[in-house]
Amino acid sequence: MIDVAPLRRSYAMGGLDEKDLTSEPIALFEKWLKECIDAGLYDPNGMVVSTVNAQGQPHSRMVLLKNYDDKSLVFYTNFGSRKAHDIADNPKVSILFPWYYLERQVIFTGTAVKMSMAESVTYFKSRPRDSQIGAWASHQSSRISARSLLESKFMELKQKFKDGEIPLPTFWGGFRVTFDSVEFWQGRVNRLHDRFMYTKEPDGSWSTQRLAP
């Protein structure tokens, strides 16, 4: 067994204070996202989506943020996937952006709903052609006996769709997560990290409070 207990480092890249907060959380999120992109982080739009199934078992996985606005975050998936089944049973989700290299995390909590077919079609058409075929080839989260079956299906569909546009699979599309709380975490020395929570009020405004690390 590897002894992981002594693996640690001091977080000293920066801080987060009240004066740094914006009136709405998405503005601060966008600022941090741009800093991640400018810093050259791999997959700066990578986010961990956590769901809970009907038996109360949580599951987490990394997906890519593909759109956002001041109220919601958007990702796409196979509607036969475990995450989609979990959301059908319990639409409450948590989304984590783990920007470790900048010693930051952002956590959104909210409710996921399926996007319209028109919205999904628009995004699907923007994907690289092989990614479109990949969506058709994989029945996400289902059991397969060998990778060769997946690759064979991909090549079969590549031949089938060699001419013309590739249609949107009926089992694939987007989820829009409307968020009602956002936590910003900035690592600090001595584990005295900065944490601020935005909470949406009934009138649509946002309140903020500092949380103990």
Coordinates of C-alpha atoms in Angstrom, one line a residue:
M1 CA 0.0 0.0 0.0
I2 CA 1.2 3.5 -0.8
D3 CA 1.4 5.8 2.2
V4 CA -0.7 8.8 1.0
A5 CA -1.0 10.4 4.5
P6 CA 2.2 12.5 4.1
L7 CA 1.3 13.7 0.6
R8 CA 0.5 17.4 1.0
R9 CA 1.5 20.9 -0.1
S10 CA 0.9 24.4 1.0
Y11 CA -1.6 26.5 -1.0
A12 CA -0.2 30.0 -1.5
M13 CA -1.1 31.2 -5.0
G14 CA -3.7 33.7 -3.9
G15 CA -6.7 34.5 -1.8
L16 CA -10.4 35.4 -2.2
D17 CA -11.9 38.3 -0.3
E18 CA -15.2 40.1 -0.1
K19 CA -14.0 42.8 -2.4
D20 CA -13.4 40.1 -5.1
L21 CA -17.0 39.0 -5.1
T22 CA -19.4 39.9 -7.9
S23 CA -23.1 40.6 -7.6
E24 CA -23.9 37.4 -9.4
P25 CA -21.9 34.2 -9.1
I26 CA -21.6 33.5 -12.9
A27 CA -19.4 36.7 -13.3
L28 CA -16.8 35.4 -10.8
F29 CA -17.1 31.9 -12.3
E30 CA -16.4 33.3 -15.8
K31 CA -13.4 35.3 -14.5
W32 CA -11.9 32.2 -12.9
L33 CA -12.7 30.1 -16.0
K34 CA -10.9 32.6 -18.2
E35 CA -7.9 32.5 -15.9
C36 CA -7.9 28.7 -16.2
I37 CA -7.9 28.9 -20.0
D38 CA -5.2 31.6 -20.0
A39 CA -3.1 29.4 -17.7
G40 CA -3.3 26.6 -20.2
L41 CA -5.0 24.1 -17.9
Y42 CA -6.1 20.9 -19.6
D43 CA -9.9 20.6 -20.0
P44 CA -10.7 23.9 -18.1
N45 CA -14.4 23.2 -18.9
G46 CA -14.1 19.7 -17.3
M47 CA -16.6 19.3 -14.5
V48 CA -17.6 16.5 -12.1
V49 CA -21.3 15.8 -12.2
S50 CA -22.7 14.0 -9.1
T51 CA -26.1 12.4 -9.1
V52 CA -28.0 10.2 -6.7
N53 CA -30.0 7.1 -7.9
A54 CA -33.4 5.9 -6.6
Q55 CA -31.6 3.8 -3.9
G56 CA -29.8 6.8 -2.6
Q57 CA -26.4 5.8 -4.0
P58 CA -24.3 8.8 -5.3
H59 CA -22.3 8.5 -8.5
S60 CA -19.8 11.0 -9.9
R61 CA -18.2 11.4 -13.3
M62 CA -16.3 14.0 -15.4
V63 CA -18.1 15.6 -18.3
L64 CA -17.5 18.8 -20.3
L65 CA -19.4 22.1 -19.8
K66 CA -20.7 23.0 -23.2
N67 CA -22.6 26.2 -22.5
Y68 CA -23.7 28.4 -19.6
D69 CA -25.6 31.6 -18.8
D70 CA -26.3 33.5 -15.6
K71 CA -28.8 30.9 -14.4
S72 CA -27.6 27.5 -15.7
L73 CA -24.9 25.1 -17.0
V74 CA -25.2 22.8 -19.9
F75 CA -23.8 19.3 -20.7
Y76 CA -24.7 16.6 -23.2
T77 CA -24.9 12.8 -22.7
N78 CA -26.6 9.6 -23.8
F79 CA -30.1 9.4 -22.3
G80 CA -29.5 5.7 -21.5
S81 CA -26.5 6.5 -19.3
R82 CA -26.4 6.0 -15.6
K83 CA -26.3 9.7 -15.0
A84 CA -29.4 10.2 -17.1
H85 CA -31.3 7.4 -15.3
D86 CA -30.2 9.0 -12.0
I87 CA -31.5 12.4 -13.0
A88 CA -34.8 10.8 -14.1
D89 CA -35.2 9.5 -10.5
N90 CA -33.7 12.6 -8.8
P91 CA -33.0 15.8 -10.8
K92 CA -31.0 17.4 -8.0
V93 CA -27.3 17.4 -9.0
S94 CA -24.0 18.8 -7.8
I95 CA -21.3 20.1 -10.2
L96 CA -17.7 20.5 -9.2
F97 CA -15.0 22.3 -11.2
P98 CA -11.7 21.0 -9.8
W99 CA -9.2 23.6 -10.8
Y100 CA -6.4 22.1 -8.7
Y101 CA -3.5 23.8 -10.5
L102 CA -4.8 27.2 -9.5
E103 CA -5.7 25.9 -6.1
R104 CA -9.4 26.5 -6.7
Q105 CA -12.7 24.7 -6.7
V106 CA -16.2 25.9 -7.7
I107 CA -19.3 23.9 -6.7
F108 CA -22.7 24.4 -8.2
T109 CA -25.9 22.7 -6.8
G110 CA -29.1 22.8 -8.7
T111 CA -31.7 20.9 -10.8
A112 CA -31.2 19.2 -14.1
V113 CA -33.8 19.1 -16.9
K114 CA -33.6 17.8 -20.5
M115 CA -33.1 20.4 -23.1
S116 CA -35.3 20.7 -26.2
M117 CA -34.5 18.6 -29.2
A118 CA -33.9 21.7 -31.2
E119 CA -31.2 22.9 -28.8
S120 CA -29.6 19.4 -28.8
V121 CA -29.6 19.2 -32.7
T122 CA -27.9 22.6 -32.9
Y123 CA -25.1 21.5 -30.6
F124 CA -24.8 18.0 -32.2
K125 CA -24.3 19.5 -35.6
S126 CA -21.4 21.5 -34.2
R127 CA -19.5 18.4 -33.1
P128 CA -16.7 16.8 -35.1
R129 CA -18.1 14.2 -37.5
D130 CA -16.4 11.3 -35.7
S131 CA -17.8 12.5 -32.4
Q132 CA -21.3 12.4 -33.9
I133 CA -20.7 8.8 -35.0
G134 CA -19.3 8.0 -31.6
A135 CA -22.6 9.1 -30.0
W136 CA -24.4 6.6 -32.2
A137 CA -22.0 3.8 -31.6
S138 CA -22.0 3.8 -27.8
H139 CA -24.9 2.8 -25.7
Q140 CA -23.4 4.5 -22.7
S141 CA -23.2 2.6 -19.4
S142 CA -24.3 -0.7 -21.0
R143 CA -22.1 -3.8 -20.6
I144 CA -19.9 -4.8 -23.6
S145 CA -17.7 -7.9 -23.8
A146 CA -14.8 -6.3 -25.7
R147 CA -13.6 -3.0 -27.1
S148 CA -13.4 -4.5 -30.5
L149 CA -17.3 -4.6 -30.6
L150 CA -17.4 -0.9 -30.0
E151 CA -14.8 -0.1 -32.6
S152 CA -16.5 -2.4 -35.1
K153 CA -19.8 -0.6 -34.5
F154 CA -18.1 2.7 -35.1
M155 CA -16.7 1.6 -38.4
E156 CA -20.1 0.2 -39.5
L157 CA -21.8 3.5 -38.7
K158 CA -19.0 5.5 -40.4
Q159 CA -19.8 3.6 -43.6
K160 CA -23.5 4.0 -43.1
F161 CA -23.3 7.8 -42.6
K162 CA -20.5 8.4 -45.2
D163 CA -22.8 10.6 -47.3
G164 CA -24.8 13.5 -46.0
E165 CA -25.5 14.8 -42.5
I166 CA -25.5 12.6 -39.5
P167 CA -28.9 12.8 -37.6
L168 CA -29.3 13.4 -33.9
P169 CA -29.7 10.0 -32.1
T170 CA -33.1 9.9 -30.3
F171 CA -31.2 8.7 -27.2
W172 CA -28.8 11.6 -27.0
G173 CA -29.1 15.2 -26.0
G174 CA -28.5 17.9 -23.4
F175 CA -29.2 18.6 -19.8
R176 CA -29.5 22.2 -18.4
V177 CA -28.7 22.5 -14.7
T178 CA -30.4 25.6 -13.2
F179 CA -28.3 26.3 -10.1
D180 CA -29.4 27.8 -6.8
S181 CA -26.1 27.8 -4.9
V182 CA -22.5 28.3 -5.9
E183 CA -19.4 27.9 -3.6
F184 CA -16.0 29.4 -4.5
W185 CA -13.0 27.8 -2.8
Q186 CA -9.5 29.3 -2.9
G187 CA -6.6 27.4 -1.2
R188 CA -4.6 29.3 1.4
V189 CA -1.7 28.6 3.7
N190 CA -2.1 26.6 6.9
R191 CA -5.3 25.2 5.5
L192 CA -7.1 28.4 6.3
H193 CA -8.8 28.4 2.9
D194 CA -11.2 31.0 1.6
R195 CA -14.7 29.8 1.0
F196 CA -17.7 31.9 -0.1
M197 CA -21.2 30.6 -0.8
Y198 CA -23.7 32.3 -3.1
T199 CA -27.3 31.4 -2.3
K200 CA -30.2 32.4 -4.5
E201 CA -33.0 34.2 -2.7
P202 CA -36.8 34.0 -3.5
D203 CA -36.7 37.3 -5.3
G204 CA -33.9 36.1 -7.6
S205 CA -31.1 38.0 -6.0
W206 CA -28.0 36.4 -4.6
S207 CA -26.7 36.6 -1.0
T208 CA -23.2 35.7 0.0
Q209 CA -21.5 34.5 3.1
R210 CA -18.0 33.4 4.1
L211 CA -17.7 29.8 5.3
A212 CA -15.1 28.4 7.6
P213 CA -12.6 26.2 5.8

